[in-house]
Coordinates of C-alpha atoms in Angstrom, one line a residue:
Chain A
X1 CA -45.5 -12.5 8.6
X2 CA -45.8 -15.4 11.1
X3 CA -42.0 -15.8 11.8
X4 CA -41.6 -12.1 12.6
X5 CA -44.4 -12.3 15.2
X6 CA -42.7 -15.3 16.9
X7 CA -39.5 -13.4 16.8
X8 CA -40.9 -10.3 18.4
X9 CA -42.4 -12.4 21.1
X10 CA -39.0 -14.0 21.9
X11 CA -37.4 -10.6 21.8
X12 CA -39.8 -9.3 24.5
X13 CA -39.1 -12.4 26.5
X14 CA -35.4 -11.7 26.3
X15 CA -35.8 -8.1 27.2
X16 CA -37.7 -9.0 30.4
X17 CA -35.4 -11.8 31.5
X18 CA -31.9 -10.4 31.1
X19 CA -30.3 -13.5 32.8
X20 CA -31.4 -15.6 29.8
X21 CA -30.3 -12.9 27.3
X22 CA -28.9 -14.7 24.3
X23 CA -26.5 -13.1 21.7
X24 CA -25.7 -14.7 18.4
X25 CA -22.0 -14.6 17.4
X26 CA -21.6 -15.0 13.6
X27 CA -18.1 -16.5 13.6
X28 CA -15.4 -16.2 11.1
X29 CA -11.9 -17.6 11.6
X30 CA -9.4 -17.1 14.4
X31 CA -9.6 -17.1 18.2
X32 CA -11.5 -13.8 18.6
X33 CA -15.0 -15.5 18.5
X34 CA -14.0 -17.4 21.6
X35 CA -12.8 -14.3 23.4
X36 CA -16.1 -12.5 22.6
X37 CA -18.1 -15.5 23.8
X38 CA -16.2 -15.6 27.0
X39 CA -16.8 -11.9 27.6
X40 CA -20.5 -12.4 27.0
X41 CA -20.6 -15.4 29.4
X42 CA -18.9 -13.3 32.1
X43 CA -21.7 -10.8 31.8
X44 CA -24.2 -13.5 32.6
X45 CA -25.5 -13.7 29.0
X46 CA -25.6 -16.7 26.7
X47 CA -23.5 -16.8 23.5
X48 CA -24.8 -18.8 20.5
X49 CA -22.2 -19.4 17.9
X50 CA -23.3 -19.3 14.3
X51 CA -20.1 -20.6 12.8
X52 CA -19.4 -20.0 9.1
X53 CA -18.3 -23.2 7.5
X54 CA -14.8 -23.0 6.0
X55 CA -13.9 -20.1 8.2
X56 CA -14.8 -20.7 11.9
X57 CA -12.4 -22.9 13.9
X58 CA -14.3 -25.9 15.2
X59 CA -12.0 -26.0 18.3
X60 CA -13.2 -22.5 19.1
X61 CA -16.9 -22.7 18.4
X62 CA -17.6 -26.2 19.6
X63 CA -17.0 -25.1 23.2
X64 CA -20.3 -23.2 23.1
X65 CA -23.8 -23.7 21.9
X66 CA -23.2 -23.6 18.1
X67 CA -24.7 -24.2 14.7
X68 CA -22.9 -24.3 11.3
X69 CA -24.0 -22.1 8.5
X70 CA -22.7 -21.5 5.0
X71 CA -21.8 -18.1 3.6
X72 CA -24.8 -16.7 2.0
X73 CA -27.4 -18.5 4.2
X74 CA -29.0 -15.3 5.5
X75 CA -32.3 -17.0 5.9
X76 CA -30.8 -19.8 8.0
X77 CA -29.0 -17.3 10.2
X78 CA -32.2 -15.5 10.9
X79 CA -34.2 -18.7 11.7
X80 CA -31.4 -20.0 13.9
X81 CA -31.3 -16.7 15.8
X82 CA -35.0 -16.8 16.3
X83 CA -34.9 -20.5 17.4
X84 CA -32.2 -19.6 19.9
X85 CA -34.0 -16.5 21.2
X86 CA -31.3 -14.1 20.0
X87 CA -32.5 -10.6 19.0
X88 CA -28.9 -9.4 18.7
X89 CA -26.0 -10.7 16.7
X90 CA -22.4 -9.6 16.1
X91 CA -19.9 -10.5 13.5
X92 CA -16.4 -11.5 14.6
X93 CA -13.4 -13.2 13.1
X94 CA -11.8 -13.4 9.7
X95 CA -13.9 -13.9 6.5
X96 CA -12.2 -12.7 3.4
X97 CA -14.2 -11.1 0.7
X98 CA -15.7 -14.2 -0.9
X99 CA -16.0 -14.6 -4.7
X100 CA -19.7 -14.5 -5.6
X101 CA -19.5 -18.0 -7.1
X102 CA -18.5 -19.6 -3.8
X103 CA -21.5 -18.4 -1.9
X104 CA -24.3 -20.9 -1.1
X105 CA -27.5 -19.0 -1.3
X106 CA -30.7 -20.0 0.5
X107 CA -34.1 -18.8 -0.7
X108 CA -34.2 -15.8 1.5
X109 CA -30.8 -14.7 0.2
X110 CA -31.9 -15.4 -3.4
X111 CA -34.8 -13.0 -3.0
X112 CA -32.4 -10.4 -1.7
X113 CA -29.8 -11.0 -4.5
X114 CA -30.4 -7.8 -6.4
X115 CA -29.4 -5.9 -3.3
X116 CA -26.5 -8.2 -2.4
X117 CA -24.9 -7.9 -5.9
X118 CA -24.7 -4.2 -5.3
X119 CA -22.9 -4.7 -2.0
X120 CA -20.2 -6.7 -3.8
X121 CA -19.1 -3.7 -5.8
X122 CA -17.1 -1.2 -3.8
X123 CA -15.1 -1.8 -0.7
X124 CA -15.4 -4.3 2.2
X125 CA -17.1 -1.7 4.3
X126 CA -20.0 -1.4 1.9
X127 CA -20.3 -5.1 1.6
X128 CA -20.5 -5.6 5.4
X129 CA -22.9 -2.7 6.0
X130 CA -25.1 -4.1 3.3
X131 CA -25.1 -7.6 4.7
X132 CA -25.9 -6.1 8.2
X133 CA -28.9 -4.2 6.7
X134 CA -30.3 -7.5 5.4
X135 CA -30.2 -9.0 8.9
X136 CA -31.7 -5.9 10.5
X137 CA -34.6 -6.0 8.0
X138 CA -35.1 -9.5 9.2
X139 CA -35.4 -8.3 12.8
X140 CA -31.9 -9.2 14.0
X141 CA -30.1 -6.2 15.4
X142 CA -26.4 -6.2 14.5
X143 CA -24.2 -4.9 17.4
X144 CA -20.5 -4.2 17.8
X145 CA -17.9 -6.1 19.9
X146 CA -17.5 -2.9 22.0
X147 CA -21.0 -3.2 23.3
X148 CA -20.6 -6.7 24.7
X149 CA -16.9 -7.3 25.1
X150 CA -15.2 -3.9 25.8
X151 CA -12.4 -5.7 27.6
X152 CA -10.9 -7.0 24.4
X153 CA -10.6 -3.5 22.9
X154 CA -7.3 -1.7 23.4
X155 CA -7.3 1.3 25.7
X156 CA -5.5 4.6 25.5
X157 CA -1.9 4.9 26.7
X158 CA 1.4 3.0 26.7
X159 CA 0.5 -0.6 27.3
X160 CA 3.9 -2.2 27.9
X161 CA 7.3 -1.4 29.4
X162 CA 8.7 0.5 26.4
X163 CA 7.9 4.1 25.5
X164 CA 7.8 5.5 22.0
X165 CA 10.5 8.1 21.4
X166 CA 9.6 11.6 20.0
X167 CA 10.8 10.2 16.6
X168 CA 8.4 7.3 16.9
X169 CA 5.5 9.6 17.9
X170 CA 6.2 11.7 14.8
X171 CA 6.0 8.5 12.7
X172 CA 2.8 7.5 14.4
X173 CA 1.2 10.8 13.6
X174 CA 2.3 10.6 10.0
X175 CA 0.8 7.1 9.6
X176 CA -2.5 8.3 11.1
X177 CA -2.5 11.1 8.5
X178 CA -2.0 8.6 5.7
X179 CA -4.9 6.6 6.9
X180 CA -7.1 9.7 7.1
X181 CA -6.2 10.6 3.5
X182 CA -7.1 7.1 2.4
X183 CA -10.5 7.3 4.2
X184 CA -12.7 7.8 1.1
X185 CA -11.2 4.6 -0.5
X186 CA -12.1 1.9 2.0
X187 CA -8.5 0.7 2.1
X188 CA -5.7 0.4 4.7
X189 CA -6.2 -0.5 8.3
X190 CA -2.4 -0.6 8.6
X191 CA 0.4 1.7 7.6
X192 CA 4.2 1.5 8.3
X193 CA 6.2 4.7 8.6
X194 CA 9.9 4.9 9.5
X195 CA 11.7 8.2 9.8
X196 CA 8.8 10.0 8.2
X197 CA 9.0 7.7 5.2
X198 CA 5.9 5.6 4.3
X199 CA 7.2 2.1 3.9
X200 CA 3.9 0.2 3.4
X201 CA 0.2 0.7 3.0
X202 CA -2.1 -2.2 3.6
X203 CA -4.8 -3.0 1.0
X204 CA -5.8 -6.6 0.2
X205 CA -2.7 -8.3 1.7
X206 CA -3.4 -8.2 5.4
X207 CA -1.1 -7.0 8.2
X208 CA 1.0 -10.2 8.5
X209 CA 1.9 -10.1 4.8
X210 CA 2.6 -6.4 5.0
X211 CA 5.1 -7.0 7.9
X212 CA 6.7 -9.9 6.2
X213 CA 7.2 -7.7 3.2
X214 CA 9.0 -5.1 5.3
X215 CA 11.3 -7.8 6.7
X216 CA 12.0 -9.1 3.2
X217 CA 12.6 -5.7 1.7
X218 CA 15.0 -5.0 4.5
X219 CA 16.9 -8.2 3.7
X220 CA 17.1 -7.1 0.1
X221 CA 18.4 -3.6 1.0
X222 CA 15.3 -1.9 -0.2
X223 CA 14.3 -0.8 3.2
X224 CA 17.3 1.0 4.6
X225 CA 16.1 2.7 7.8
X226 CA 18.0 1.2 10.7
X227 CA 16.5 -1.6 12.8
X228 CA 14.5 -0.3 15.7
X229 CA 13.1 2.7 13.8
X230 CA 9.6 2.8 12.4
X231 CA 6.1 2.0 13.5
X232 CA 3.1 -0.1 12.6
X233 CA -0.1 1.8 13.0
X234 CA -3.4 -0.1 13.1
X235 CA -6.7 1.8 13.0
X236 CA -10.2 1.4 11.6
X237 CA -10.8 3.1 8.3
X238 CA -12.1 6.6 8.9
X239 CA -15.9 6.6 8.8
X240 CA -15.9 2.8 8.9
X241 CA -18.9 1.0 10.5
X242 CA -17.3 -0.1 13.7
X243 CA -19.6 -3.1 14.1
X244 CA -17.5 -4.9 11.6
X245 CA -14.0 -5.8 10.9
X246 CA -12.2 -3.8 13.6
X247 CA -8.5 -3.9 13.3
X248 CA -6.9 -6.4 15.6
X249 CA -3.5 -7.3 16.9
X250 CA -2.3 -10.4 18.7
X251 CA 0.9 -12.1 19.7
X252 CA 1.7 -12.9 16.1
X253 CA 1.6 -9.2 15.2
X254 CA 4.3 -8.6 17.9
X255 CA 6.5 -11.3 16.4
X256 CA 6.1 -9.9 12.9
X257 CA 6.8 -6.3 14.0
X258 CA 10.0 -7.4 15.7
X259 CA 11.0 -9.4 12.5
X260 CA 10.3 -6.3 10.4
X261 CA 12.8 -4.4 12.6
X262 CA 10.3 -1.7 13.7
X263 CA 10.3 0.2 17.0
X264 CA 6.7 -0.5 18.0
X265 CA 3.0 -0.5 17.4
X266 CA 0.3 2.1 17.8
X267 CA -3.4 1.2 17.7
X268 CA -6.5 3.4 17.6
X269 CA -7.6 3.3 21.3
X270 CA -11.2 2.2 21.7
X271 CA -11.5 0.6 18.3
X272 CA -8.8 -2.0 18.0
X273 CA -9.1 -5.6 19.2
X274 CA -6.3 -6.9 21.5
X275 CA -7.8 -10.2 22.5
X276 CA -5.0 -11.7 24.6
X277 CA -3.9 -8.4 26.1
X278 CA -1.6 -9.9 28.8
X279 CA 0.1 -12.2 26.4
X280 CA 0.4 -9.4 23.7
X281 CA 2.0 -7.0 26.2
X282 CA 4.4 -9.6 27.6
X283 CA 5.4 -10.5 24.0
X284 CA 6.0 -6.8 23.3
X285 CA 8.1 -6.4 26.4
X286 CA 10.2 -9.4 25.5
X287 CA 10.7 -8.1 21.9
X288 CA 11.5 -4.6 23.3
X289 CA 8.9 -3.0 21.2
X290 CA 6.5 -0.3 22.4
X291 CA 2.7 -0.7 22.2
X292 CA 0.5 2.3 22.6
X293 CA -3.2 3.0 22.2
X294 CA -3.7 6.5 20.7
X295 CA -6.9 8.4 21.4
X296 CA -8.7 10.4 18.7
X297 CA -7.5 13.6 20.2
X298 CA -3.9 12.6 19.7
X299 CA -4.3 11.8 16.0
Chain B
X1 CA 36.6 30.2 -7.4
X2 CA 38.8 29.1 -10.2
X3 CA 36.9 25.9 -11.2
X4 CA 33.7 27.8 -11.5
X5 CA 35.2 30.3 -13.9
X6 CA 36.5 27.4 -16.0
X7 CA 33.1 25.9 -15.9
X8 CA 31.3 29.0 -17.0
X9 CA 33.8 29.3 -19.9
X10 CA 33.0 25.8 -21.0
X11 CA 29.3 26.5 -20.6
X12 CA 29.5 29.5 -22.9
X13 CA 31.5 27.3 -25.4
X14 CA 28.7 24.7 -25.3
X15 CA 26.0 27.3 -25.8
X16 CA 27.7 28.7 -28.9
X17 CA 28.5 25.3 -30.5
X18 CA 25.4 23.2 -30.2
X19 CA 26.8 20.3 -32.2
X20 CA 29.3 19.7 -29.5
X21 CA 26.7 20.0 -26.8
X22 CA 27.5 17.5 -24.0
X23 CA 25.0 16.2 -21.5
X24 CA 25.9 14.3 -18.4
X25 CA 23.7 11.3 -17.6
X26 CA 24.0 10.3 -14.0
X27 CA 23.2 6.6 -14.4
X28 CA 21.4 4.2 -12.0
X29 CA 20.4 0.7 -12.8
X30 CA 18.4 -0.8 -15.7
X31 CA 18.4 -0.1 -19.4
X32 CA 16.8 3.4 -19.4
X33 CA 20.2 5.2 -19.2
X34 CA 21.0 3.7 -22.6
X35 CA 17.7 4.7 -24.1
X36 CA 18.2 8.3 -22.9
X37 CA 21.8 8.3 -24.3
X38 CA 20.6 7.1 -27.6
X39 CA 17.9 9.8 -27.8
X40 CA 20.6 12.4 -26.9
X41 CA 22.8 11.0 -29.7
X42 CA 20.0 11.2 -32.2
X43 CA 19.6 14.9 -31.5
X44 CA 23.3 15.4 -32.4
X45 CA 24.4 15.9 -28.8
X46 CA 27.0 13.9 -26.9
X47 CA 26.0 11.8 -23.8
X48 CA 28.5 11.4 -21.0
X49 CA 27.7 8.6 -18.7
X50 CA 28.5 9.2 -15.0
X51 CA 27.7 5.7 -13.9
X52 CA 26.9 5.0 -10.2
X53 CA 29.0 2.1 -9.1
X54 CA 26.9 -0.8 -7.7
X55 CA 23.8 0.4 -9.6
X56 CA 24.6 1.2 -13.3
X57 CA 24.9 -1.7 -15.7
X58 CA 28.4 -1.8 -17.3
X59 CA 26.9 -3.4 -20.4
X60 CA 24.7 -0.3 -20.8
X61 CA 27.1 2.5 -19.9
X62 CA 30.3 1.2 -21.5
X63 CA 28.8 1.7 -24.9
X64 CA 29.3 5.5 -24.4
X65 CA 31.9 7.9 -23.0
X66 CA 31.7 7.1 -19.3
X67 CA 33.2 7.5 -15.9
X68 CA 32.4 5.5 -12.7
X69 CA 31.4 7.4 -9.6
X70 CA 30.4 6.3 -6.1
X71 CA 27.2 7.4 -4.4
X72 CA 28.0 10.5 -2.5
X73 CA 30.8 11.7 -4.7
X74 CA 29.1 15.0 -5.5
X75 CA 32.4 16.8 -5.9
X76 CA 33.7 14.1 -8.4
X77 CA 30.4 14.4 -10.4
X78 CA 30.9 18.2 -10.7
X79 CA 34.5 18.0 -11.7
X80 CA 33.9 15.2 -14.2
X81 CA 31.0 17.2 -15.7
X82 CA 33.3 20.2 -16.0
X83 CA 36.1 18.2 -17.6
X84 CA 33.6 16.8 -20.1
X85 CA 32.2 20.2 -20.9
X86 CA 28.7 19.3 -19.6
X87 CA 26.6 22.1 -18.2
X88 CA 23.5 20.0 -17.9
X89 CA 22.9 16.6 -16.3
X90 CA 20.0 14.3 -15.7
X91 CA 19.3 11.4 -13.4
X92 CA 18.0 8.2 -14.9
X93 CA 17.8 4.6 -13.7
X94 CA 17.2 2.8 -10.4
X95 CA 19.0 3.9 -7.3
X96 CA 17.2 2.8 -4.2
X97 CA 17.2 5.0 -1.2
X98 CA 20.7 4.2 0.2
X99 CA 21.5 3.8 3.9
X100 CA 23.6 6.7 5.0
X101 CA 26.4 4.4 6.1
X102 CA 26.9 3.0 2.6
X103 CA 27.6 6.3 1.0
X104 CA 31.1 7.2 0.1
X105 CA 31.6 10.9 0.7
X106 CA 34.2 13.1 -1.0
X107 CA 35.3 16.4 0.6
X108 CA 32.8 18.5 -1.2
X109 CA 30.0 16.2 0.0
X110 CA 31.4 16.3 3.5
X111 CA 31.2 20.0 3.6
X112 CA 27.6 19.7 2.5
X113 CA 26.7 17.1 5.0
X114 CA 24.6 19.2 7.3
X115 CA 22.2 19.8 4.4
X116 CA 22.4 16.3 3.1
X117 CA 21.4 14.7 6.4
X118 CA 18.2 16.8 6.2
X119 CA 17.4 15.4 2.8
X120 CA 17.5 11.9 4.2
X121 CA 14.5 12.5 6.5
X122 CA 11.2 12.6 4.6
X123 CA 10.4 11.0 1.3
X124 CA 12.4 10.2 -1.8
X125 CA 11.2 13.2 -3.5
X126 CA 12.8 15.5 -0.9
X127 CA 16.0 13.5 -1.0
X128 CA 16.3 13.8 -4.8
X129 CA 15.4 17.5 -4.9
X130 CA 17.9 18.2 -2.2
X131 CA 20.7 16.3 -4.1
X132 CA 19.8 18.2 -7.2
X133 CA 20.1 21.6 -5.4
X134 CA 23.6 20.6 -4.4
X135 CA 24.6 20.1 -8.0
X136 CA 22.9 23.2 -9.2
X137 CA 24.7 25.2 -6.5
X138 CA 27.9 23.7 -8.1
X139 CA 26.8 25.1 -11.5
X140 CA 25.5 21.9 -13.1
X141 CA 21.9 22.4 -14.2
X142 CA 19.7 19.3 -13.6
X143 CA 17.2 18.7 -16.4
X144 CA 14.5 16.1 -16.9
X145 CA 14.3 13.2 -19.3
X146 CA 11.4 14.9 -21.1
X147 CA 13.7 17.8 -22.2
X148 CA 16.1 15.6 -24.1
X149 CA 14.3 12.3 -24.8
X150 CA 10.6 13.0 -25.1
X151 CA 10.2 9.9 -27.3
X152 CA 10.7 7.6 -24.3
X153 CA 7.7 9.2 -22.5
X154 CA 4.3 7.6 -23.0
X155 CA 1.8 9.7 -24.9
X156 CA -2.0 10.1 -24.4
X157 CA -4.4 7.6 -25.8
X158 CA -4.8 3.8 -26.2
X159 CA -1.4 2.4 -27.2
X160 CA -2.2 -1.2 -28.2
X161 CA -4.9 -3.2 -29.7
X162 CA -7.1 -3.6 -26.6
X163 CA -9.5 -0.9 -25.3
X164 CA -10.3 -0.4 -21.6
X165 CA -14.0 -1.1 -20.9
X166 CA -16.2 1.4 -19.0
X167 CA -15.6 -0.7 -15.9
X168 CA -11.8 -0.5 -16.5
X169 CA -12.0 3.3 -17.0
X170 CA -13.9 3.6 -13.7
X171 CA -11.1 1.6 -11.9
X172 CA -8.5 3.8 -13.6
X173 CA -10.3 7.0 -12.3
X174 CA -10.4 5.6 -8.8
X175 CA -6.7 4.7 -8.8
X176 CA -5.8 8.2 -9.8
X177 CA -8.0 9.5 -7.0
X178 CA -6.1 7.3 -4.5
X179 CA -2.8 8.7 -5.8
X180 CA -4.0 12.2 -5.5
X181 CA -5.1 11.6 -1.8
X182 CA -1.6 10.2 -1.1
X183 CA 0.1 13.2 -2.7
X184 CA 1.2 14.8 0.5
X185 CA 3.0 11.7 1.7
X186 CA 5.5 11.0 -1.1
X187 CA 4.3 7.5 -1.5
X188 CA 2.8 5.4 -4.3
X189 CA 3.6 5.7 -8.0
X190 CA 1.4 2.6 -8.5
X191 CA -2.0 1.5 -7.4
X192 CA -4.1 -1.5 -8.4
X193 CA -7.9 -1.2 -8.4
X194 CA -10.3 -3.9 -9.4
X195 CA -14.1 -3.5 -9.5
X196 CA -13.8 -0.3 -7.5
X197 CA -11.8 -2.1 -4.8
X198 CA -8.3 -0.9 -4.0
X199 CA -6.2 -4.1 -4.0
X200 CA -2.7 -2.6 -3.6
X201 CA -0.9 0.6 -3.0
X202 CA 2.8 0.8 -3.7
X203 CA 5.2 2.2 -1.1
X204 CA 8.8 0.8 -0.6
X205 CA 8.2 -2.5 -2.5
X206 CA 8.3 -1.4 -6.1
X207 CA 5.8 -2.3 -8.9
X208 CA 7.2 -5.7 -9.7
X209 CA 6.8 -6.8 -6.1
X210 CA 3.3 -5.2 -5.9
X211 CA 2.1 -7.2 -9.0
X212 CA 3.7 -10.4 -7.7
X213 CA 1.7 -9.9 -4.5
X214 CA -1.6 -9.6 -6.4
X215 CA -0.8 -12.9 -8.2
X216 CA 0.0 -14.6 -4.9
X217 CA -3.0 -13.3 -3.1
X218 CA -5.2 -14.4 -6.0
X219 CA -3.6 -17.9 -5.7
X220 CA -4.5 -17.9 -1.9
X221 CA -8.1 -16.8 -2.6
X222 CA -7.5 -13.4 -0.9
X223 CA -8.0 -11.5 -4.2
X224 CA -11.4 -12.8 -5.5
X225 CA -12.1 -10.4 -8.4
X226 CA -12.3 -12.4 -11.6
X227 CA -9.2 -12.7 -13.9
X228 CA -9.3 -9.9 -16.5
X229 CA -10.8 -7.3 -14.1
X230 CA -8.7 -4.6 -12.6
X231 CA -6.0 -2.1 -13.6
X232 CA -2.5 -1.1 -12.7
X233 CA -2.1 2.7 -12.7
X234 CA 1.3 4.3 -12.8
X235 CA 1.8 8.0 -12.3
X236 CA 4.2 10.4 -10.7
X237 CA 3.4 11.5 -7.2
X238 CA 1.3 14.6 -7.3
X239 CA 3.6 17.7 -7.1
X240 CA 6.7 15.5 -7.6
X241 CA 9.8 17.1 -9.2
X242 CA 9.5 15.4 -12.6
X243 CA 13.2 15.7 -13.2
X244 CA 13.6 12.5 -11.0
X245 CA 12.3 9.1 -10.7
X246 CA 9.5 9.2 -13.2
X247 CA 7.3 6.1 -13.1
X248 CA 8.3 3.6 -15.8
X249 CA 6.9 0.5 -17.4
X250 CA 8.6 -2.0 -19.6
X251 CA 8.0 -5.5 -21.1
X252 CA 8.4 -7.0 -17.6
X253 CA 5.5 -4.8 -16.3
X254 CA 3.3 -6.3 -19.0
X255 CA 4.2 -9.9 -18.0
X256 CA 3.6 -9.1 -14.4
X257 CA 0.2 -7.5 -15.0
X258 CA -0.8 -10.5 -17.0
X259 CA 0.3 -12.8 -14.2
X260 CA -1.7 -10.7 -11.7
X261 CA -4.8 -11.3 -13.8
X262 CA -5.5 -7.7 -14.4
X263 CA -7.2 -6.2 -17.5
X264 CA -4.7 -3.5 -18.3
X265 CA -2.4 -0.6 -17.5
X266 CA -3.0 3.1 -17.4
X267 CA 0.0 5.5 -17.2
X268 CA 0.1 9.3 -16.7
X269 CA 0.6 10.6 -20.3
X270 CA 3.6 12.8 -20.6
X271 CA 5.2 11.7 -17.4
X272 CA 5.8 8.0 -17.5
X273 CA 8.8 6.3 -19.2
X274 CA 8.0 3.6 -21.7
X275 CA 11.5 3.0 -23.0
X276 CA 10.9 0.1 -25.5
X277 CA 7.5 1.3 -26.7
X278 CA 7.2 -1.1 -29.7
X279 CA 8.2 -4.1 -27.6
X280 CA 5.9 -3.0 -24.7
X281 CA 2.9 -2.6 -27.0
X282 CA 3.5 -5.9 -28.7
X283 CA 3.8 -7.6 -25.4
X284 CA 0.5 -6.0 -24.2
X285 CA -1.3 -7.1 -27.4
X286 CA 0.0 -10.7 -27.0
X287 CA -1.1 -10.7 -23.4
X288 CA -4.5 -9.2 -24.4
X289 CA -4.2 -6.4 -21.9
X290 CA -4.9 -2.8 -22.7
X291 CA -2.4 0.0 -22.3
X292 CA -3.5 3.6 -22.2
X293 CA -1.9 7.0 -21.5
X294 CA -4.2 9.2 -19.5
X295 CA -4.0 12.9 -19.8
X296 CA -4.3 15.2 -16.8
X297 CA -7.7 16.4 -18.0
X298 CA -9.0 12.8 -17.8
X299 CA -7.9 12.2 -14.3

């Protein structure tokens, strides 16, 4: 196939001239695509934003070389990556599981549809891994954020001024156990435990909604653990393909955890995005909540 | 101890005169206490309502012999049970996990406090089993709804006009698996699965809130499975002491499942309360949703 030959030629060129190394960033919503692009730029590489229409934020992606693509235009993503000399791409930012009917298919995608329909059954992880395999078959290697922007991944240890108490550490351990138990079901990157009691398990609602729920239930007297007790734990699903959909926290998470009346946040060290670390830690200190990265040994 | 001797005497009297057999119903909120009292009356026994102030509905409990008690008045519950010649009691109706500070303690409870404080750590199941052991030590046997009112427990099989599809049955099976995995954590009497995708896991919020969330997320485009796909499954926590806090559905559950756009409801046969079965089944038929009791073999 002619395009693949062209692609391999550009790949070799990129390999031999690292200064011109270009990486495609397939951008969903939020500010993280910009943080990743900045990290790539700091390494002397060139980010190319392939911005998903309806999800990517124009204010974020338009600061860089960018092209707009529709969900489902796998062929267009592959040809743009080739034209921009990218042999690697990563996914970053929010794209909620789309309904099949809202996806705009190009011809390459239509040819792949029998496979794609299969990805839509089952959990998000299967969907994303399936989509990645389509790109890899087209010659575009899908990499993880960790490989090009390790500085936006939360490290191990206490990150702010406040320390978790032994009570908090027990709640953290229990939350990690709940996540491990849910591993086979592709559900739950967030769990809230207070005084050994599981208050909330995230599924389709997202962490902001989950924390708002705790605040609301507390207001209604349905959550009765005292304020300042309980933890939010964020971690990838066990066995999850960590090239996609890493859990993430930001300043808003801190605000919401404080409103929910919890003591702090624990994240899986090495696999949770904390994009504005300085801002997040300052916010945690102001709210008097602890923030800790927990290594795999400790869970 | 003098009171215990009196109590044992009354117990013997009850055993020998079954027609006068009295059963204490420790009543939380909702209509279920009335349904249980009616079932007990139909058996020729005498219900005595011990209504928890702030939770029990006066319109429900005042139709029967009744006394009001405050949460934490274990001594008063025991002495009322003795005075009313009850040697058995059951718990029924809603009482949300109370904050320790809102509990009114009587002297007997204060003597037991070191044990009670322990019950408040950990899940609801441990709390309830602990409270039951206090009563049993005081000579009041705690029984389950099944023993005196089996007719308000959902049976096995399809209960309405609509049948679950093979797709629905697969979702039901997956939801039961999620519950089994969460067994050790005393969380989740309800799970929603649609097209193999776990949409919601119940923790502190209760089933009505959980279903409202699905409806809301669907409105926001965050739940994208088509309307008429997906199931609510209600079942006791694995290993739960089934004398307490059985899962329950009622006409409102049907309304909420329909609003959430799900296909139907599956309950654990033999351990889920369906108090107004005729009304619930009629509501399910009107809403075109299926309702099925699933036996242990099938899960």
